[in-house]
mmCIF file of C-alpha atoms in Angstrom:
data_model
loop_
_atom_site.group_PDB
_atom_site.id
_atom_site.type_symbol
_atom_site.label_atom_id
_atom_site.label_comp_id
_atom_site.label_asym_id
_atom_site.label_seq_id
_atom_site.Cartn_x
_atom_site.Cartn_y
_atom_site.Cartn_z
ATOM 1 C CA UNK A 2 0.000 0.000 0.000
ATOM 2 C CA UNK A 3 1.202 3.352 -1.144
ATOM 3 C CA UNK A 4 2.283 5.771 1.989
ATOM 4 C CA UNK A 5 -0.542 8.598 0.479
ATOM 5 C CA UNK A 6 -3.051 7.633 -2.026
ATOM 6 C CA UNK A 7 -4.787 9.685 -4.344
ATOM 7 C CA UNK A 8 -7.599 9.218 -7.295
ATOM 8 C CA UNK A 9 -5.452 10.080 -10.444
ATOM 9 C CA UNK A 10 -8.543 11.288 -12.301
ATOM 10 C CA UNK A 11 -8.783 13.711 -14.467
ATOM 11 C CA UNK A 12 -11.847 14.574 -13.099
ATOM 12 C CA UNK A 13 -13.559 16.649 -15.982
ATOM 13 C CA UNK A 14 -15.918 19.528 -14.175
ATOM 14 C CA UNK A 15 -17.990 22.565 -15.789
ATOM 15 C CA UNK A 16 -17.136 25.862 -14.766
ATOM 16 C CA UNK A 17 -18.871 26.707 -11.815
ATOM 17 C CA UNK A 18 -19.293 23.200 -10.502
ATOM 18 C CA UNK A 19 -17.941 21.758 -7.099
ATOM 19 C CA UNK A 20 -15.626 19.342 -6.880
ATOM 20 C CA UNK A 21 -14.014 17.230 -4.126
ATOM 21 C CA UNK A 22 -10.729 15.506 -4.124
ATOM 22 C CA UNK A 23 -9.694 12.791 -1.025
ATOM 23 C CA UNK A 24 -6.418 11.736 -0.030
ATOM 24 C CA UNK A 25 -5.493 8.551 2.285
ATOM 25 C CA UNK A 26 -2.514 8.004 4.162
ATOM 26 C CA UNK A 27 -1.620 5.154 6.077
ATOM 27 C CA UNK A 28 1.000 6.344 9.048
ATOM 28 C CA UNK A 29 -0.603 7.317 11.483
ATOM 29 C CA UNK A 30 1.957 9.513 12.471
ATOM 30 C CA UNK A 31 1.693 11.920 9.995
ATOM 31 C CA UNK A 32 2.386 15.175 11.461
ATOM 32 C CA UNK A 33 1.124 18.030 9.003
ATOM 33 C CA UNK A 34 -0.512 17.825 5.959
ATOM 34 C CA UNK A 35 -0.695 20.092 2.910
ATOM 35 C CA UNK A 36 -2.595 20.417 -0.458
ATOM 36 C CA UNK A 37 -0.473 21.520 -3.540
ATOM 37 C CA UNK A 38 -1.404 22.554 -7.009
ATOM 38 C CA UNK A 39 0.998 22.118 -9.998
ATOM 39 C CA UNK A 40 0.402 23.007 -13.210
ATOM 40 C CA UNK A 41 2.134 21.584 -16.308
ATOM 41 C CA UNK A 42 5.737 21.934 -16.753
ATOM 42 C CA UNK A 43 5.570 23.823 -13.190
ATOM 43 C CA UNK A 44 7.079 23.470 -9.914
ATOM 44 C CA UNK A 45 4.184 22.719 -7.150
ATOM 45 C CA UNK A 46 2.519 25.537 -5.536
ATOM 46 C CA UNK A 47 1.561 25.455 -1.728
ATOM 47 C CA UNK A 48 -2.170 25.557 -1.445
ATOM 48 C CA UNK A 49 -2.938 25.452 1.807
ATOM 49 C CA UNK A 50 -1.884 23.649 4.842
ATOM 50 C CA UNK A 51 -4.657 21.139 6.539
ATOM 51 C CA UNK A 52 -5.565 21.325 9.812
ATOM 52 C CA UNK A 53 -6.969 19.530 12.222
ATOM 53 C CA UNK A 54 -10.207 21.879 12.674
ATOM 54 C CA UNK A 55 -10.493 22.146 8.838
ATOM 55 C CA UNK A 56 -9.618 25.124 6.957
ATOM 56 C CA UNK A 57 -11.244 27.522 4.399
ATOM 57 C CA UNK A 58 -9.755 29.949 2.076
ATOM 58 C CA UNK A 59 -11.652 31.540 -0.602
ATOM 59 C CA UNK A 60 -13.448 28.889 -2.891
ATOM 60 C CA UNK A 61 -11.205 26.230 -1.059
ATOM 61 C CA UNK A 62 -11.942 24.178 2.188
ATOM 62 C CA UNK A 63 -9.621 21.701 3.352
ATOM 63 C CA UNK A 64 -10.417 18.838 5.604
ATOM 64 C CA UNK A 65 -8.686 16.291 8.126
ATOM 65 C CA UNK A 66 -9.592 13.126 9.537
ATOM 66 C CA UNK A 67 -7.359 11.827 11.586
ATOM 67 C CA UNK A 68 -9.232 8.670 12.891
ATOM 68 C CA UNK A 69 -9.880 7.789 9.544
ATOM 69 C CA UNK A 70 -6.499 9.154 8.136
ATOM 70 C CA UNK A 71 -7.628 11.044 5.056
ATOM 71 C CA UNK A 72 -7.956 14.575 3.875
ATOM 72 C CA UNK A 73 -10.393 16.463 1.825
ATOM 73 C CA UNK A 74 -9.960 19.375 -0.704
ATOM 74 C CA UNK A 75 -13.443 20.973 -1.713
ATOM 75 C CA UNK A 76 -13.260 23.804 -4.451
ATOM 76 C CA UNK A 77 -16.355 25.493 -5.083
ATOM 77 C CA UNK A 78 -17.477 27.260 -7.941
ATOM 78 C CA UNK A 79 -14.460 26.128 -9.868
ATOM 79 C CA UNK A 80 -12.672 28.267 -12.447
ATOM 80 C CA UNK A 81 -11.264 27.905 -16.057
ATOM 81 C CA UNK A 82 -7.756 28.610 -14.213
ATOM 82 C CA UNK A 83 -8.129 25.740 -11.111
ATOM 83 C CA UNK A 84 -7.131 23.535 -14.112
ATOM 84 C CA UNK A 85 -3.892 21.594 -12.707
ATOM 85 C CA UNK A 86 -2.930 18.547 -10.653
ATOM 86 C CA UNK A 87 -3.688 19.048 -7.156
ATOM 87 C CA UNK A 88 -1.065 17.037 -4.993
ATOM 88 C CA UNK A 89 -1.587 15.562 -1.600
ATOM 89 C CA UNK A 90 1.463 16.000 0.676
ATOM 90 C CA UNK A 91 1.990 14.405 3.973
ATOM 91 C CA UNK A 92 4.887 15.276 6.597
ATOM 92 C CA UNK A 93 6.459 12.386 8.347
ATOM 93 C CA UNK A 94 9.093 13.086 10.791
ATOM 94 C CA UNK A 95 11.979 13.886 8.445
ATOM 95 C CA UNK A 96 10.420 14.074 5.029
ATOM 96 C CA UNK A 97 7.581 14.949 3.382
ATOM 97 C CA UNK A 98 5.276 12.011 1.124
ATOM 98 C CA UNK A 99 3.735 13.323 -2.107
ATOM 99 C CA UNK A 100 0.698 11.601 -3.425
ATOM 100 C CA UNK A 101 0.044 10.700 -6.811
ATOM 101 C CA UNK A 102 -1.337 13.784 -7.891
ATOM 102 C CA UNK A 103 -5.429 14.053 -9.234
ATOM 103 C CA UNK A 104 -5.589 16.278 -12.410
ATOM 104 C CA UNK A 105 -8.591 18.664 -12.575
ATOM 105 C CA UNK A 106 -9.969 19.941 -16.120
ATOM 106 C CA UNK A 107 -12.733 22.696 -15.787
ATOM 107 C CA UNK A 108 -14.580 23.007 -19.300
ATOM 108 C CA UNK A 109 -16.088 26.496 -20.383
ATOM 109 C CA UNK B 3 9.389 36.856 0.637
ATOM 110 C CA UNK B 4 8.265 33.180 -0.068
ATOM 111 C CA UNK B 5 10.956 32.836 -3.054
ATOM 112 C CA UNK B 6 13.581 29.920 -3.618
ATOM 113 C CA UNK B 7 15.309 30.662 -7.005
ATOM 114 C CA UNK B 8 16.987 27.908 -9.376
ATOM 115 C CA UNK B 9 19.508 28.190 -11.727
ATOM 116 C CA UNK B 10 20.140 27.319 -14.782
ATOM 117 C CA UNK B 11 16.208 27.005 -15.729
ATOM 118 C CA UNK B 12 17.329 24.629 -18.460
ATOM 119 C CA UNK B 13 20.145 22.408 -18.995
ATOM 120 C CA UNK B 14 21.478 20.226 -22.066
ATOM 121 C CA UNK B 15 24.427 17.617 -21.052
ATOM 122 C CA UNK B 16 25.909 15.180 -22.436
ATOM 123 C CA UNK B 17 27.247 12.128 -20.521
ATOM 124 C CA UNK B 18 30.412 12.281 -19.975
ATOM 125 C CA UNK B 19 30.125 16.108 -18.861
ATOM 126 C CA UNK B 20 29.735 17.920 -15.383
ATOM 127 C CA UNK B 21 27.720 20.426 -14.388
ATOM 128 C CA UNK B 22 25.921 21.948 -11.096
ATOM 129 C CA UNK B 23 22.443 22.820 -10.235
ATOM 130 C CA UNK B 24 22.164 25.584 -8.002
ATOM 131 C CA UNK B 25 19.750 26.578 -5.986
ATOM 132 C CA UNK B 26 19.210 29.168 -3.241
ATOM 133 C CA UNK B 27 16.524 30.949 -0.423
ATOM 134 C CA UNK B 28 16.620 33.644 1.826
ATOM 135 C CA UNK B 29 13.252 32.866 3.890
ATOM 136 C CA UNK B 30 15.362 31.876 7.147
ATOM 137 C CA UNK B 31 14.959 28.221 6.614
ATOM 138 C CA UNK B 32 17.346 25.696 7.346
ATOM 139 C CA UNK B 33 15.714 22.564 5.734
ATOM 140 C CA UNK B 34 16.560 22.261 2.119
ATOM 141 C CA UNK B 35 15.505 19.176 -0.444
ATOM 142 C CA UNK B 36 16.594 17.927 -4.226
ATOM 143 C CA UNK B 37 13.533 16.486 -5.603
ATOM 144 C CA UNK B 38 13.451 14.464 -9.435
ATOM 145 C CA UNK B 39 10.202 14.878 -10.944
ATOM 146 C CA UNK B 40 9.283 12.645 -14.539
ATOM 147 C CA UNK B 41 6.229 13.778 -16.429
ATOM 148 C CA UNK B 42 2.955 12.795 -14.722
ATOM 149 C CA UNK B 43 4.237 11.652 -11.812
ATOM 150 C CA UNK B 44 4.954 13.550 -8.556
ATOM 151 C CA UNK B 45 8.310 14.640 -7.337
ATOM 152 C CA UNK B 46 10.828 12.270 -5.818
ATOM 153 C CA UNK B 47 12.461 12.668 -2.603
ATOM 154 C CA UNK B 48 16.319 12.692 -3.632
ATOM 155 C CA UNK B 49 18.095 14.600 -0.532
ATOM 156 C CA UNK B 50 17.613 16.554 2.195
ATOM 157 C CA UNK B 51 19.391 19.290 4.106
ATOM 158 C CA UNK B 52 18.908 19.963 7.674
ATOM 159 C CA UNK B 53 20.997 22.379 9.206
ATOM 160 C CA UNK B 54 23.504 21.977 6.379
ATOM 161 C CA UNK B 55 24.326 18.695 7.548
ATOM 162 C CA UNK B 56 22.692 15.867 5.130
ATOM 163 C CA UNK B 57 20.023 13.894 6.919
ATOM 164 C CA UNK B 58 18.433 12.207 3.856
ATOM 165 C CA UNK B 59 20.075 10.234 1.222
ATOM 166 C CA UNK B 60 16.812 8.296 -1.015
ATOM 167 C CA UNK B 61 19.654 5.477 -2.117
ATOM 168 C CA UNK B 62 20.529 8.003 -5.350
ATOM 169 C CA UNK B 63 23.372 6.989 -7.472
ATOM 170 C CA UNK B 64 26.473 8.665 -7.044
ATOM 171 C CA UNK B 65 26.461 10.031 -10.247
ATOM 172 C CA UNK B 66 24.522 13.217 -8.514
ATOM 173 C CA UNK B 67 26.379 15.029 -5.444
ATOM 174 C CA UNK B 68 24.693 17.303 -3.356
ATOM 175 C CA UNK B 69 26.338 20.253 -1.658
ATOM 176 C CA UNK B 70 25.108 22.662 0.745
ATOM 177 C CA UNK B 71 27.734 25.565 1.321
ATOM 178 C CA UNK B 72 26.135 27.552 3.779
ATOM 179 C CA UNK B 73 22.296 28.042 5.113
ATOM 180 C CA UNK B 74 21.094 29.706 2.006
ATOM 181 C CA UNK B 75 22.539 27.605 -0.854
ATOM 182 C CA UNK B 76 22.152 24.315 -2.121
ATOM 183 C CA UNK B 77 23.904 23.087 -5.040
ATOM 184 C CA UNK B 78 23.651 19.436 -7.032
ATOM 185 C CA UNK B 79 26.632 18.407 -9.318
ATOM 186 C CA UNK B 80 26.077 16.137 -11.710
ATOM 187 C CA UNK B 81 28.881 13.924 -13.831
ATOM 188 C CA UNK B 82 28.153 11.130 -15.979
ATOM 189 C CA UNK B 83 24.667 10.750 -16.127
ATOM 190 C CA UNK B 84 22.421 8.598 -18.370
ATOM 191 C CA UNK B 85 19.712 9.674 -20.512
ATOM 192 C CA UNK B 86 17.081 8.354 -18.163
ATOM 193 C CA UNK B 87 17.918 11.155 -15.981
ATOM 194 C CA UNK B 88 16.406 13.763 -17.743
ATOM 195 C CA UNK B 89 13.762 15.364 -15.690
ATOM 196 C CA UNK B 90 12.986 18.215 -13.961
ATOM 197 C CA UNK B 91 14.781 18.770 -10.937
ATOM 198 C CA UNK B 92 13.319 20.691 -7.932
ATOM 199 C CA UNK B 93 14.629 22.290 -5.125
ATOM 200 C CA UNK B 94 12.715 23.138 -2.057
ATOM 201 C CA UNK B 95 13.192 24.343 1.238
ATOM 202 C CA UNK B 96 11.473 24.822 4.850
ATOM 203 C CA UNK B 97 12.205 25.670 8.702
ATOM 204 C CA UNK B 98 13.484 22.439 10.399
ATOM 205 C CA UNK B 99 12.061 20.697 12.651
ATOM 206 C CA UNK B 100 8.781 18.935 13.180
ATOM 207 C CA UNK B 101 6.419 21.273 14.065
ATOM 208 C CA UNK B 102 3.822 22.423 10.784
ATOM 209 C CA UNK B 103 6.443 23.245 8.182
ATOM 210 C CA UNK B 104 5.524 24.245 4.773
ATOM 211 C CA UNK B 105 7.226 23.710 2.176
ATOM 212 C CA UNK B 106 8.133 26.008 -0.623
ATOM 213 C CA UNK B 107 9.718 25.030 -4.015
ATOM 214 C CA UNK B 108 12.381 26.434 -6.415
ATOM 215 C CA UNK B 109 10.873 26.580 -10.301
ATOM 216 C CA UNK B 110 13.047 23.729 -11.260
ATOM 217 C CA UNK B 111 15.687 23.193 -13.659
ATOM 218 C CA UNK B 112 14.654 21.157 -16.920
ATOM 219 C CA UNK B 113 17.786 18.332 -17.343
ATOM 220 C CA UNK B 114 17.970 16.645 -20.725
ATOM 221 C CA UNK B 115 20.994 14.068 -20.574
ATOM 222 C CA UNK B 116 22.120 13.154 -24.359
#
């Protein structure tokens, strides 16, 4: 089992929709936990960190579970420009675990 | 000032030649990471930094060596690579530590190895 586990997608959403992405990790340890966006032929952009009494900023609210070890990225009324891979990132003690990455496309 | 700069933003080498990545921040922090990304997948862990002292080696061939002069500078020198080492290579850094550290990365430097 991967460390953190994301859904790949693309997910394919019109403008103006909501979307949700989830992300799993499996040590339970995990200290700190961050959402990333990247866009093609980019580096990856912080997001926002996640914490433990969820976080909103803008169009985006973040989400921990820490009994069930996941975290949630909501993005409401989604824009021509949120078109990227969002990346799940998990701190362990010394190093920091990337997910997979789930690409968004929002369609005019 | 949220900024880690990388330079050279491209770079064309062939194998038998050496050459440096450089990379550098002035945000304080004392953590700093190499990362290899391939296309479509996410960044790999290569090496990391802490308090200029190397903490983290991912098992990388010894064809790459990192370096880390002093608190704001990080270099990578490369010699003899092998075309599958073309990628684009990330730097990143953060404060040390455990506590909720983000993490803020370089825009890369594109490698092609011919």
């Amino acid at each position: 089992r991967k460390e953190v586990e994301q859904d790949p997608g693309p997910f394919n959403v019109p403008e103006g929709a909501t979307v949700a992405f989830n992300c799993t990790y499996s040590n339970s340890a995990s200290q700190s936990f961050f959402w990333y966006r990247q866009d093609c032929r980019k580096e990856p952009k912080l997001l926002m960190s996640v914490y433990s009494s969820g976080n909103e900023d803008g169009r985006f609210t973040a989400q921990l579970n820490r009994a069930s070890q996941y975290i949630s990225l909501l993005i409401r009324d989604s824009k021509l420009s949120d078109s990227a891979t969002y990346l799940c990132v998990v701190r362990g003690t010394y190093k920091y675990i990337f997910g997979t990455g789930t690409r968004l496309k929002v369609l005019a | 000032d949220t900024e880690v700069t990388q330079t050279p933003k491209h770079l064309v080498m062939g194998m038998t030649n050496k050459k440096s990545l450089k990379c550098e921040q002035h945000m304080g922090h004392r953590a700093m990471y190499w990362y290899k990304q391939k296309a479509k997948k996410p960044p790999e862990l290569m090496f990391v930094y802490s308090y200029e002292k190397l903490s983290i080696n991912e098992s990388v061939p010894s064809r790459f060596s990192p370096e880390c002069p002093n608190s704001s500078l990080l270099n990578l020198h490369l010699h003899a690579l092998q075309p599958e080492d073309s990628a684009l290579y990330l730097c990143a850094s953060s404060q040390a530590g455990t506590s909720y550290n983000e993490q803020f990365f370089g825009p890369g430097t594109r490698l092609t190895v011919l």
